[in-house]
Every structure is written in C-alpha cells, then in structure tokens.
Short mmCIF file of C-alpha atoms in Angstrom, two decimals:
data_model
loop_
_atom_site.label_atom_id
_atom_site.label_comp_id
_atom_site.label_asym_id
_atom_site.label_seq_id
_atom_site.Cartn_x
_atom_site.Cartn_y
_atom_site.Cartn_z
CA UNK L 1 -19.82 0.17 11.18
CA UNK L 2 -16.46 -0.25 9.24
CA UNK L 3 -13.82 2.42 8.60
CA UNK L 4 -10.50 1.89 6.79
CA UNK L 5 -7.77 4.64 7.22
CA UNK L 6 -4.60 4.86 4.91
CA UNK L 7 -1.75 6.91 6.19
CA UNK L 8 1.18 8.34 4.24
CA UNK L 9 3.62 11.06 5.56
CA UNK L 10 7.10 12.34 5.57
CA UNK L 11 7.42 11.83 1.76
CA UNK L 12 10.15 14.64 1.50
CA UNK L 13 10.11 15.00 -2.12
CA UNK L 14 10.79 11.59 -3.09
CA UNK L 15 9.34 10.81 -6.60
CA UNK L 16 11.44 7.61 -7.20
CA UNK L 17 12.33 4.44 -5.27
CA UNK L 18 15.38 4.78 -3.16
CA UNK L 19 17.96 2.31 -1.67
CA UNK L 20 17.16 0.67 1.68
CA UNK L 21 20.14 0.28 3.70
CA UNK L 22 18.81 0.04 7.41
CA UNK L 23 20.05 -3.00 9.54
CA UNK L 24 16.39 -4.44 9.69
CA UNK L 25 16.90 -5.96 6.22
CA UNK L 26 14.01 -6.08 3.78
CA UNK L 27 13.84 -5.13 0.22
CA UNK L 28 16.75 -3.38 -0.92
CA UNK L 29 15.00 -0.91 -2.99
CA UNK L 30 11.74 0.85 -1.56
CA UNK L 31 9.48 3.58 -2.29
CA UNK L 32 8.32 5.33 -5.50
CA UNK L 33 5.16 7.20 -5.71
CA UNK L 34 4.02 5.34 -8.75
CA UNK L 35 4.10 2.19 -6.39
CA UNK L 36 2.60 3.89 -3.64
CA UNK L 37 -0.24 4.85 -5.81
CA UNK L 38 -0.64 1.30 -6.94
CA UNK L 39 -0.77 0.06 -3.32
CA UNK L 40 -3.36 2.94 -2.40
CA UNK L 41 -5.60 2.01 -5.24
CA UNK L 42 -5.68 -1.78 -4.36
CA UNK L 43 -6.66 -1.00 -0.74
CA UNK L 44 -9.36 1.25 -1.83
CA UNK L 45 -10.84 -1.17 -4.33
CA UNK L 46 -14.30 -2.14 -3.32
CA UNK L 47 -14.09 -0.16 -0.06
CA UNK L 48 -16.17 2.99 -0.02
CA UNK L 49 -15.33 3.23 3.64
CA UNK L 50 -11.78 4.19 2.92
CA UNK L 51 -10.06 7.43 3.56
CA UNK L 52 -6.42 8.52 2.79
CA UNK L 53 -4.34 10.93 4.85
CA UNK L 54 -1.24 12.56 4.43
CA UNK L 55 0.68 13.74 7.45
CA UNK L 56 2.95 16.49 6.12
CA UNK L 57 6.60 17.18 5.04
CA UNK L 58 5.72 16.66 1.29
CA UNK L 59 6.89 19.27 -0.88
CA UNK L 60 10.65 19.67 0.27
CA UNK L 61 13.47 17.14 0.21
CA UNK L 62 14.49 16.95 -3.40
CA UNK L 63 15.68 19.18 -6.36
CA UNK L 64 12.42 18.63 -8.04
CA UNK L 65 10.58 19.94 -5.16
CA UNK L 66 12.93 22.82 -4.46
CA UNK L 67 13.23 24.37 -7.83
CA UNK L 68 9.31 24.13 -8.37
CA UNK L 69 8.63 25.39 -4.98
CA UNK L 70 6.64 22.21 -4.33
CA UNK L 71 4.62 21.89 -7.69
CA UNK L 72 6.25 18.88 -8.89
CA UNK L 73 5.04 17.07 -5.86
CA UNK L 74 1.73 18.47 -5.94
CA UNK L 75 1.15 17.61 -9.64
CA UNK L 76 1.81 13.93 -8.83
CA UNK L 77 -0.09 13.58 -5.51
CA UNK L 78 -3.21 15.21 -6.73
CA UNK L 79 -3.71 12.11 -8.62
CA UNK L 80 -3.95 10.22 -5.17
CA UNK L 81 -7.27 11.73 -4.09
CA UNK L 82 -6.05 12.48 -0.59
CA UNK L 83 -8.79 13.19 1.78
CA UNK L 84 -7.20 14.92 4.71
CA UNK L 85 -3.79 16.78 4.81
CA UNK L 86 -1.68 18.40 8.02
CA UNK L 87 0.87 20.22 6.76
CA UNK L 88 4.50 19.78 8.19
CA UNK L 89 6.99 22.36 8.87
CA UNK L 90 8.95 22.07 5.77
CA UNK L 91 5.69 22.54 3.76
CA UNK L 92 5.94 26.33 4.44
CA UNK L 93 9.43 26.40 3.13
CA UNK L 94 8.54 28.80 0.12
CA UNK L 95 6.77 31.30 2.24
CA UNK L 96 3.44 32.49 3.44
CA UNK L 97 1.98 33.36 -0.19
CA UNK L 98 3.04 30.29 -1.88
CA UNK L 99 1.83 28.11 1.14
CA UNK L 100 -1.58 29.74 0.63
CA UNK L 101 -1.67 29.26 -3.05
CA UNK L 102 -1.15 25.54 -2.76
CA UNK L 103 -2.97 24.69 0.18
CA UNK L 104 -5.23 27.74 1.63
CA UNK L 105 -8.76 28.23 1.19
CA UNK L 106 -9.54 28.08 -2.66
CA UNK L 107 -6.76 25.89 -3.57
CA UNK L 108 -9.08 23.07 -4.28
CA UNK L 109 -11.94 25.29 -5.85
CA UNK L 110 -14.32 27.72 -4.21
CA UNK L 111 -13.38 27.81 -0.41
CA UNK L 112 -11.95 24.26 -0.41
CA UNK L 113 -8.14 23.63 0.50
CA UNK L 114 -6.21 21.21 -1.63
CA UNK L 115 -5.99 17.78 -0.04
CA UNK L 116 -8.36 18.72 2.67
CA UNK L 117 -5.81 20.61 4.58
CA UNK L 118 -6.42 21.30 8.23
CA UNK L 119 -4.29 22.97 11.09
CA UNK L 120 -5.68 24.30 14.29
CA UNK L 121 -2.52 25.78 15.55
CA UNK L 122 -1.23 27.89 12.66
CA UNK L 123 -2.15 31.72 12.43
CA UNK L 124 -1.79 34.70 10.17
CA UNK L 125 0.10 37.47 11.89
CA UNK L 126 -1.77 40.01 10.03
CA UNK L 127 -5.26 39.33 11.51
CA UNK L 128 -4.74 36.42 14.07
CA UNK L 129 -6.95 34.09 12.20
CA UNK L 130 -6.07 30.62 11.17
CA UNK L 131 -4.38 29.94 7.78
CA UNK L 132 -6.43 26.69 7.32
CA UNK L 133 -9.58 25.30 8.82
CA UNK L 134 -9.03 23.54 12.21
CA UNK L 135 -11.02 20.62 11.43
CA UNK L 136 -13.41 19.14 8.70
CA UNK L 137 -16.12 16.36 8.72
CA UNK L 138 -16.08 13.64 6.18
CA UNK L 139 -18.43 10.82 5.60
CA UNK L 140 -17.28 7.15 4.40
CA UNK L 141 -19.88 4.83 3.68
CA UNK L 142 -22.12 6.12 6.39
CA UNK L 143 -19.37 6.67 8.94
CA UNK L 144 -19.08 10.23 10.09
CA UNK L 145 -15.35 11.10 10.68
CA UNK L 146 -14.04 14.25 12.10
CA UNK L 147 -10.43 15.22 11.15
CA UNK L 148 -8.67 17.54 13.07
CA UNK L 149 -5.22 19.03 12.22
CA UNK L 150 -1.97 19.94 13.88
CA UNK L 151 0.82 21.45 11.88
CA UNK L 152 4.42 21.48 12.97
CA UNK L 153 4.92 23.53 16.21
CA UNK L 154 8.70 24.69 15.55
CA UNK L 155 8.41 26.21 12.06
CA UNK L 156 11.77 25.71 10.10
CA UNK L 157 14.68 25.81 12.57
CA UNK L 158 17.23 24.87 10.11
CA UNK L 159 16.92 28.22 8.05
CA UNK L 160 15.45 30.65 10.57
CA UNK L 161 12.15 32.69 11.12
CA UNK L 162 12.46 34.58 7.93
CA UNK L 163 11.14 31.62 6.10
CA UNK L 164 7.75 31.69 7.89
CA UNK L 165 7.34 35.31 8.22
CA UNK L 166 3.81 36.45 8.89
CA UNK L 167 3.04 32.94 10.27
CA UNK L 168 2.51 32.08 14.11
CA UNK L 169 2.78 28.60 15.22
CA UNK L 170 1.65 27.37 18.68
CA UNK L 171 3.37 24.54 20.37
CA UNK L 172 1.40 23.07 23.05
CA UNK L 173 -1.80 21.50 21.37
CA UNK L 174 -3.84 23.45 23.60
CA UNK L 175 -6.42 23.93 20.60
CA UNK L 176 -7.45 20.44 20.62
CA UNK L 177 -9.48 20.30 23.84
CA UNK L 178 -11.74 23.09 22.74
CA UNK L 179 -12.02 21.66 19.25
CA UNK L 180 -13.09 18.20 20.37
CA UNK L 181 -15.77 19.95 22.42
CA UNK L 182 -17.06 21.64 19.62
CA UNK L 183 -16.78 18.70 17.05
CA UNK L 184 -18.64 16.34 19.39
CA UNK L 185 -21.22 18.93 20.20
CA UNK L 186 -21.95 20.16 16.63
CA UNK L 187 -21.38 16.94 14.41
CA UNK L 188 -21.49 13.98 16.59
CA UNK L 189 -18.89 12.13 14.79
CA UNK L 190 -18.43 8.16 14.70
CA UNK L 191 -14.46 8.55 14.81
CA UNK L 192 -12.37 11.63 15.51
CA UNK L 193 -8.95 11.33 13.66
CA UNK L 194 -6.12 13.83 14.60
CA UNK L 195 -3.53 14.39 11.83
CA UNK L 196 -0.37 15.74 13.59
CA UNK L 197 2.94 16.65 12.44
CA UNK L 198 4.25 17.00 16.17
CA UNK L 199 6.25 13.70 16.13
CA UNK L 200 5.48 10.39 17.69
CA UNK L 201 6.53 11.05 21.25
CA UNK L 202 4.63 14.07 21.53
CA UNK L 203 1.66 12.84 19.82
CA UNK L 204 1.46 9.92 22.21
CA UNK L 205 1.32 12.34 25.02
CA UNK L 206 -1.44 14.38 23.14
CA UNK L 207 -3.34 11.18 22.72
CA UNK L 208 -3.18 10.37 26.37
CA UNK L 209 -4.52 13.92 27.23
CA UNK L 210 -7.43 13.59 24.76
CA UNK L 211 -9.15 10.12 25.17
CA UNK L 212 -11.96 11.42 23.07
CA UNK L 213 -9.66 10.84 19.76
CA UNK L 214 -9.97 7.69 18.01
CA UNK L 215 -6.86 7.66 16.02
CA UNK L 216 -3.88 9.91 15.78
CA UNK L 217 -1.80 9.67 12.53
CA UNK L 218 1.67 11.13 13.12
CA UNK L 219 4.71 12.58 11.21
CA UNK L 220 7.70 14.54 11.79
CA UNK L 221 10.04 12.05 13.56
CA UNK L 222 10.25 9.53 10.83
CA UNK L 223 9.47 6.60 13.21
CA UNK L 224 7.90 3.49 12.13
CA UNK L 225 4.94 1.83 14.17
CA UNK L 226 4.95 -1.70 13.33
CA UNK L 227 2.29 -1.92 15.65
CA UNK L 228 0.39 1.39 16.82
CA UNK L 229 0.88 2.72 20.24
CA UNK L 230 -2.06 2.44 22.39
CA UNK L 231 -2.92 4.87 25.09
CA UNK L 232 -4.40 4.06 28.19
CA UNK L 233 -7.79 5.01 27.14
CA UNK L 234 -7.24 3.04 23.84
CA UNK L 235 -6.34 5.78 21.38
CA UNK L 236 -4.24 4.26 18.61
CA UNK L 237 -1.18 6.30 17.37
CA UNK L 238 0.79 5.44 14.22
CA UNK L 239 3.78 6.89 12.25
CA UNK L 240 4.81 5.72 8.76
CA UNK L 241 8.56 6.48 8.36
CA UNK L 242 9.79 8.57 5.48
CA UNK L 243 10.28 8.96 1.76
CA UNK L 244 6.99 7.13 0.60
CA UNK L 245 8.54 3.68 1.60
CA UNK L 246 5.73 2.85 3.92
CA UNK L 247 1.80 3.06 3.96
CA UNK L 248 -0.18 2.75 7.13
CA UNK L 249 -3.48 0.85 7.38
CA UNK L 250 -6.13 0.77 9.98
CA UNK L 251 -9.26 -1.19 9.66
CA UNK L 252 -11.51 -0.14 12.57
CA UNK L 253 -15.05 -1.54 13.65
CA UNK L 254 -16.99 1.19 15.53
CA UNK L 255 -20.02 0.83 17.63
CA UNK L 256 -21.73 4.16 18.83
CA UNK L 257 -18.61 5.94 18.56
CA UNK L 258 -16.33 3.43 20.26
CA UNK L 259 -13.67 1.09 18.55
CA UNK L 260 -14.53 -2.45 19.40
CA UNK L 261 -12.11 -3.97 16.92
CA UNK L 262 -9.14 -2.76 15.13
CA UNK L 263 -6.47 -4.17 13.00
CA UNK L 264 -3.16 -2.49 11.57
CA UNK L 265 -0.76 -3.16 9.01
CA UNK L 266 2.24 -1.26 8.01
CA UNK L 267 2.79 -2.00 4.44
CA UNK L 268 6.25 -1.61 2.69
CA UNK L 269 6.43 0.11 -0.96
CA UNK L 270 8.89 -2.09 -2.60
CA UNK L 271 9.41 -3.78 -6.06
CA UNK L 272 6.66 -6.54 -5.53
CA UNK L 273 4.26 -3.71 -6.49
CA UNK L 274 3.82 -2.73 -10.12
CA UNK L 275 3.91 1.10 -10.97
CA UNK L 276 0.85 2.94 -11.67
CA UNK L 277 1.28 3.85 -15.39
CA UNK L 278 -0.22 6.90 -15.36
CA UNK L 279 1.43 8.18 -12.17
CA UNK L 280 4.88 6.94 -13.36
CA UNK L 281 4.33 8.87 -16.57
CA UNK L 282 3.48 11.89 -14.39
CA UNK L 283 6.70 11.44 -12.34
CA UNK L 284 8.84 11.31 -15.58
CA UNK L 285 7.11 14.37 -16.98
CA UNK L 286 7.92 16.39 -13.95
CA UNK L 287 11.52 15.25 -13.86
CA UNK L 288 12.17 15.74 -17.47
CA UNK L 289 13.43 19.48 -17.07
CA UNK L 290 15.91 18.30 -14.36
CA UNK L 291 17.81 15.21 -15.82
CA UNK L 292 19.94 14.77 -18.89
CA UNK L 293 18.31 15.14 -22.28
CA UNK L 294 16.93 17.96 -24.48
CA UNK L 295 14.42 19.01 -21.99
CA UNK L 296 16.93 20.05 -19.35
CA UNK L 297 16.90 23.58 -18.74
CA UNK L 298 18.67 25.82 -15.83
CA UNK L 299 16.52 26.38 -12.63
CA UNK L 300 16.83 29.25 -10.08
CA UNK L 301 17.07 28.37 -6.30
CA UNK L 302 13.95 30.06 -4.71
CA UNK L 303 15.83 30.42 -1.32
CA UNK L 304 19.09 31.58 -2.09
CA UNK L 305 19.13 32.49 -6.05
CA UNK L 306 21.65 29.99 -6.92
CA UNK L 307 21.32 28.54 -10.54
CA UNK L 308 21.05 24.85 -11.08
CA UNK L 309 22.81 24.34 -14.43
CA UNK L 310 23.88 20.60 -14.22
CA UNK L 311 21.44 17.86 -14.77
CA UNK L 312 20.46 16.13 -11.29
CA UNK L 313 21.42 12.64 -12.83
CA UNK L 314 24.89 13.67 -13.28
CA UNK L 315 27.53 11.44 -11.14
CA UNK L 316 29.38 13.89 -8.85
CA UNK L 317 31.33 11.39 -6.51
CA UNK L 318 31.41 7.69 -5.26
CA UNK L 319 31.10 6.10 -2.04
CA UNK L 320 32.65 2.79 -1.06
CA UNK L 321 30.00 2.21 1.68
CA UNK L 322 26.32 2.97 1.78
CA UNK L 323 25.34 6.51 2.70
CA UNK L 324 22.46 6.60 5.15
CA UNK L 325 21.59 7.87 8.73
CA UNK L 326 18.93 5.30 9.94
CA UNK L 327 20.57 3.17 12.59
CA UNK L 328 18.34 2.01 15.49
CA UNK L 329 19.09 2.96 19.08
CA UNK L 330 20.76 -0.43 19.71
CA UNK L 331 23.19 -0.10 16.67
CA UNK L 332 26.71 0.99 16.77
CA UNK L 333 25.71 4.24 14.89
CA UNK L 334 22.38 5.39 16.06
CA UNK L 335 20.70 7.63 13.79
CA UNK L 336 19.91 10.24 16.24
CA UNK L 337 23.68 10.90 16.58
CA UNK L 338 25.16 10.38 13.07
CA UNK L 339 25.49 8.08 10.00
CA UNK L 340 27.71 7.37 7.29
CA UNK L 341 25.84 10.03 5.17
CA UNK L 342 26.55 12.74 7.79
CA UNK L 343 30.30 11.54 8.13
CA UNK L 344 30.68 11.48 4.41
CA UNK L 345 29.19 14.98 3.65
CA UNK L 346 30.92 16.65 6.71
CA UNK L 347 34.51 15.13 5.78
CA UNK L 348 33.93 16.26 2.25
CA UNK L 349 33.20 19.66 3.29
CA UNK L 350 36.22 19.83 5.80
CA UNK L 351 38.62 18.52 3.15
CA UNK L 352 37.39 20.73 0.23
CA UNK L 353 37.52 23.87 2.27
CA UNK L 354 40.76 22.87 4.05
CA UNK L 355 38.99 23.62 7.50
CA UNK L 356 39.84 21.91 10.84
CA UNK L 357 36.15 21.05 11.27
CA UNK L 358 33.42 20.07 8.73
CA UNK L 359 29.70 20.60 10.10
CA UNK L 360 26.79 18.85 8.60
CA UNK L 361 23.43 19.89 9.97
CA UNK L 362 21.26 17.91 7.66
CA UNK L 363 17.60 16.99 8.67
CA UNK L 364 16.19 14.12 10.42
CA UNK L 365 17.92 10.87 8.98
CA UNK L 366 17.85 11.75 5.08
CA UNK L 367 17.79 9.46 2.24
CA UNK L 368 19.69 6.18 1.43
CA UNK L 369 22.25 5.86 -1.43
CA UNK L 370 23.74 2.47 -2.21
CA UNK L 371 27.53 1.77 -2.32
CA UNK L 372 28.71 3.20 -5.70
CA UNK L 373 28.03 6.45 -7.71
CA UNK L 374 26.69 9.35 -5.96
CA UNK L 375 24.51 11.59 -8.19
CA UNK L 376 23.64 15.38 -7.91
CA UNK L 377 20.22 14.61 -7.04
CA UNK L 378 21.30 12.47 -3.88
CA UNK L 379 23.14 15.54 -2.66
CA UNK L 380 19.64 17.34 -2.83
CA UNK L 381 18.11 14.72 -0.82
CA UNK L 382 20.65 15.27 1.86
CA UNK L 383 20.80 18.81 1.49
CA UNK L 384 17.59 19.67 0.26
CA UNK L 385 17.53 23.65 0.09
CA UNK L 386 20.80 23.67 -1.85
CA UNK L 387 23.03 24.46 0.80
CA UNK L 388 25.94 26.70 -0.06
CA UNK L 389 29.45 26.05 1.36
CA UNK L 390 30.91 28.56 3.88
CA UNK L 391 33.99 28.79 5.99
CA UNK L 392 34.50 30.72 9.23
CA UNK L 393 36.27 30.60 12.54
CA UNK L 394 34.83 29.34 15.68
CA UNK L 395 36.27 28.98 19.23
CA UNK L 396 36.11 25.40 20.83
CA UNK L 397 33.75 26.32 23.59
CA UNK L 398 31.26 27.71 21.13
CA UNK L 399 31.59 24.71 18.82
CA UNK L 400 30.95 22.45 21.98
CA UNK L 401 28.05 24.69 23.13
CA UNK L 402 26.47 24.41 19.69
CA UNK L 403 26.53 20.49 19.85
CA UNK L 404 25.31 20.43 23.39
CA UNK L 405 22.50 22.40 22.46
CA UNK L 406 21.74 20.07 19.31
CA UNK L 407 22.06 17.07 21.79
CA UNK L 408 19.59 18.72 24.10
CA UNK L 409 17.11 19.27 21.30
CA UNK L 410 17.38 15.62 20.38
CA UNK L 411 17.66 13.80 23.73
CA UNK L 412 15.88 15.99 26.40
CA UNK L 413 13.45 13.88 28.59
CA UNK L 414 10.76 16.28 27.71
CA UNK L 415 9.74 15.48 24.15
CA UNK L 416 8.11 18.99 23.96
CA UNK L 417 11.80 20.29 24.40
CA UNK L 418 12.77 18.52 21.25
CA UNK L 419 13.92 20.55 18.32
CA UNK L 420 14.10 18.04 15.52
CA UNK L 421 15.27 14.97 16.98
CA UNK L 422 18.70 14.56 15.40
CA UNK L 423 22.01 15.81 16.59
CA UNK L 424 24.30 18.05 14.39
CA UNK L 425 27.38 16.13 12.99
CA UNK L 426 30.95 17.50 12.97
CA UNK L 427 34.09 15.75 11.83
CA UNK L 428 37.37 16.90 13.27
CA UNK L 429 37.00 17.21 17.19
CA UNK L 430 36.29 14.07 19.15
CA UNK L 431 33.17 14.09 21.52
CA UNK L 432 31.61 11.38 23.59
CA UNK L 433 27.97 11.28 23.45
CA UNK L 434 26.18 10.33 26.84
CA UNK L 435 22.61 11.23 26.17
CA UNK L 436 21.15 9.50 29.35
CA UNK L 437 23.54 10.87 32.02
CA UNK L 438 21.89 11.20 35.50
CA UNK L 439 22.17 14.77 35.81
CA UNK L 440 20.44 15.18 32.55
CA UNK L 441 23.21 16.72 30.49
CA UNK L 442 23.43 15.26 27.06
CA UNK L 443 27.05 15.30 26.47
CA UNK L 444 30.35 14.58 28.24
CA UNK L 445 33.16 16.61 26.73
CA UNK L 446 36.27 14.71 25.51
CA UNK L 447 39.00 15.55 23.20
CA UNK L 448 39.35 17.96 20.04
CA UNK L 449 37.95 21.17 20.41
CA UNK L 450 36.51 20.70 23.74
CA UNK L 451 39.97 20.32 25.30
CA UNK L 452 40.97 23.81 24.05
CA UNK L 453 37.92 26.18 24.81
CA UNK L 454 39.89 29.35 23.73
CA UNK L 455 41.36 27.87 20.56
CA UNK L 456 40.02 29.38 17.16
CA UNK L 457 39.74 27.02 14.40
CA UNK L 458 38.35 27.05 10.85
CA UNK L 459 34.91 25.59 10.04
CA UNK L 460 33.53 24.49 6.86
CA UNK L 461 29.78 24.15 6.84
CA UNK L 462 27.09 23.36 4.47
#
C-alpha cells in the first residue's frame, strides 16, 4: 500500500516570491503561491494516493492578510485542495468569530470545516466544547488515513490574551493518547498523521511518547528538516520552513499499518517552477486593492483601527545590506538572537523617536529583503499586525529582566517552556548572550542599561 503526503506550513501571508539571503545559498528568489501550486499539482499528477496538508500560521504575516482578516490567503489557497489543516496561533489573530467563520463547522458546507481543519486542544470557553473536530479519517487510493490535529499551545503572546478571548488552549498534548486509542479502536487506520503547530522540538517529544503515530507534520518554529527526524519507534517528524518557500514530500510503503519503506524530499520553491496561471491571476486580483493603481483604496486595520492610505508597493527606505533574521546557530549572528532586519528596524525606531533604546519584538525570523529599496509591504512582513510606534521610560533592571525572560523563552532546556523560540532585540544597551551557561541562566549581563539598574531611559518600540 502506497501513500504520498505533501506538507506545507508557516506561509505567514506570503503571496509572492521573496529574496533568500541565508548562508546556505540556493536560489536567491524563493516562494510564491503560484509556483507552490504548480509543484503541488505536479506531485499529485497520476497519484490518487496523495494528500496535501497545511500545518498552520497561514492567514497572518502580510498587509494583504491583515487588512482582509485572512481572506486574501483563503481565496488563493482554496484553489489548492488542502486535505487537512491544523491552525497555528496566528490563525486566531482576528478573533474567535472570524476564526469560526473561516475554519469552523460549516465553513466548507454543511458540517465540514475549510481545508479539513482539526484541533484536539482548542476549546470554546462558553461551553467547554472543542472549536474544531479533533481528527478526521480520509481515504487515499484504498489507504485509510487518520488525521489528528494540535493547534498552537500558547495563543498569541505578542499581542495578549484579548486576541483569543473566549478560546482556551491546552499545552501538553494530553489529548493525543486517548484520541489514538479511539481512532485505532473505531477506524483501524493504515496510517495515523498528526498535524501539529507545537514546533519541531516539542513535536519530536510528542512523537517519542506516542509510537502509534506514523508521521508528525510540524510547524511553528520555522525549522527545515532536510531529512525527517526519526524517533526510537520509527515515527517520522518533518517541518518545512516558512513563507511558502518549501514543500515536504513523504512517500510511504505501508504493510498492515506499519511503514516498511519511506522516502522524503524537501522541495525548494523557486524560479525553476512555472507559475500556475490561474493562481497567479488570483494573487494579482487580491493584491490589486493594495498596490499602486486605480484599484487602490484605503483599508482599516482590524487590530488597532489605523488606516492604510498608502499603496504597499511604495518605497519607504533603502538598505545597504540584506535584511533578514535567518542565521544558523553556527553563524556569527544566529537567528534566535537577532539579525540584520531586527537591528535595522530597532535602530530606525530609536533614531526616529530620539530614544536611548530601540526595541523590536518581531516574530520568529520574519521575511527576507534584498539590499536596495525597502517597500511598505516589506515592513508589514516584519511587523505584520501594523505595529504602531510608542515611547516611554523604563528602568535598566526592568529592561534586562524583559530580555532575560525573552531569552529563557527561546533557550530553556525544556522545549515546553519555550514561548516562541526567538529573543527580543534591542539597540542601545550592550548585552552578552550565553544561552548555554551551566547554571541554566540564559544571559550574562554586561554593559549598557544592565550596568545602571536604577537608571531611567527612554525606549522606542514598535
């Protein structure tokens, strides 16, 4: 029995190709949903045993996503024929009502959920019931596949709990064991696939705890598995980067519910792929009200009420170096600590506000912008909820404490203590990062604000 699984995730609102500036080389322009659709179509051709899964963080990360409350991405990805979807934390950005409108029961007609959305760990506070089905069972060329879902376990820390008011997330994946028992007893699947937005490290631990799983398709941490992680029991775990630049492919041979042979490939979505013409036209259509031209119109930010009255393809600045936060752990500037994009934006905030310190929270890694012009839409990829600039005063010890807690959320030895996997970035104070100190503390304090714990300084943040 053969089964092909295709895996996309962490698209983060990227409709178009973007630069690729990471040190591993490769094509310098990657991604684009029209090219991704071409790749998906080619891998499905003549294969009725193929299923396509999306592991979340899809409808946030760009101006087009924000100002349409996710509709721009939904309109394009509805064309892909997604068979299963685990929402990420950012897919709840526009509130409970909008989430249910897009992905809840009835969003795909009758009682169906758009893209086959599943989430075992997300509950409605009003009645304690799950927002989505915890699993679904699919059939692909005679192969019975149970698809379980785990949404994010931490809601949206960057904005606060008000964003997901009325929704409760559990964080320990305790639902998976009982669900596996239920699925195996009632449906006798040939394969069990977990779609999980818990991040790669946590998902490896979950896979180790549940050897009945066949494959875990992971999102959240934007890692890339060139080869899948195989647990001691043979459960395979993969993650596919970010921004629609990668597509994972598993080809499995199954005998009586066990994998006897597997092959994996992590595809790069690049200019070698032609654009799917109809998808490219759809992308152009959803972007038309946002870019220069007669169709442009103002848009209201659903988060803070600010008005977008400038086309997003407007040039707003220049950069002499490429802007990104994607360095490997071995690189001089590892992405978990900072990158040129964080430095550029934090310094811009500091200078424009006249503050002592510039603060750039950002979200994990963000997009890439080649040296040269910086457009408004690039800023929306880096600050995708339309962050507004504010200044205030902060004590040095309070600033250091915030950075210590941020580092702990990125480097704690326990993955279940992570809060996003990326440290906040500030310009102004000098701090020496030592995430692997023997006593477990992530930072050593050196220089800048840390030397004057009682000092008050102005801080500009976005």
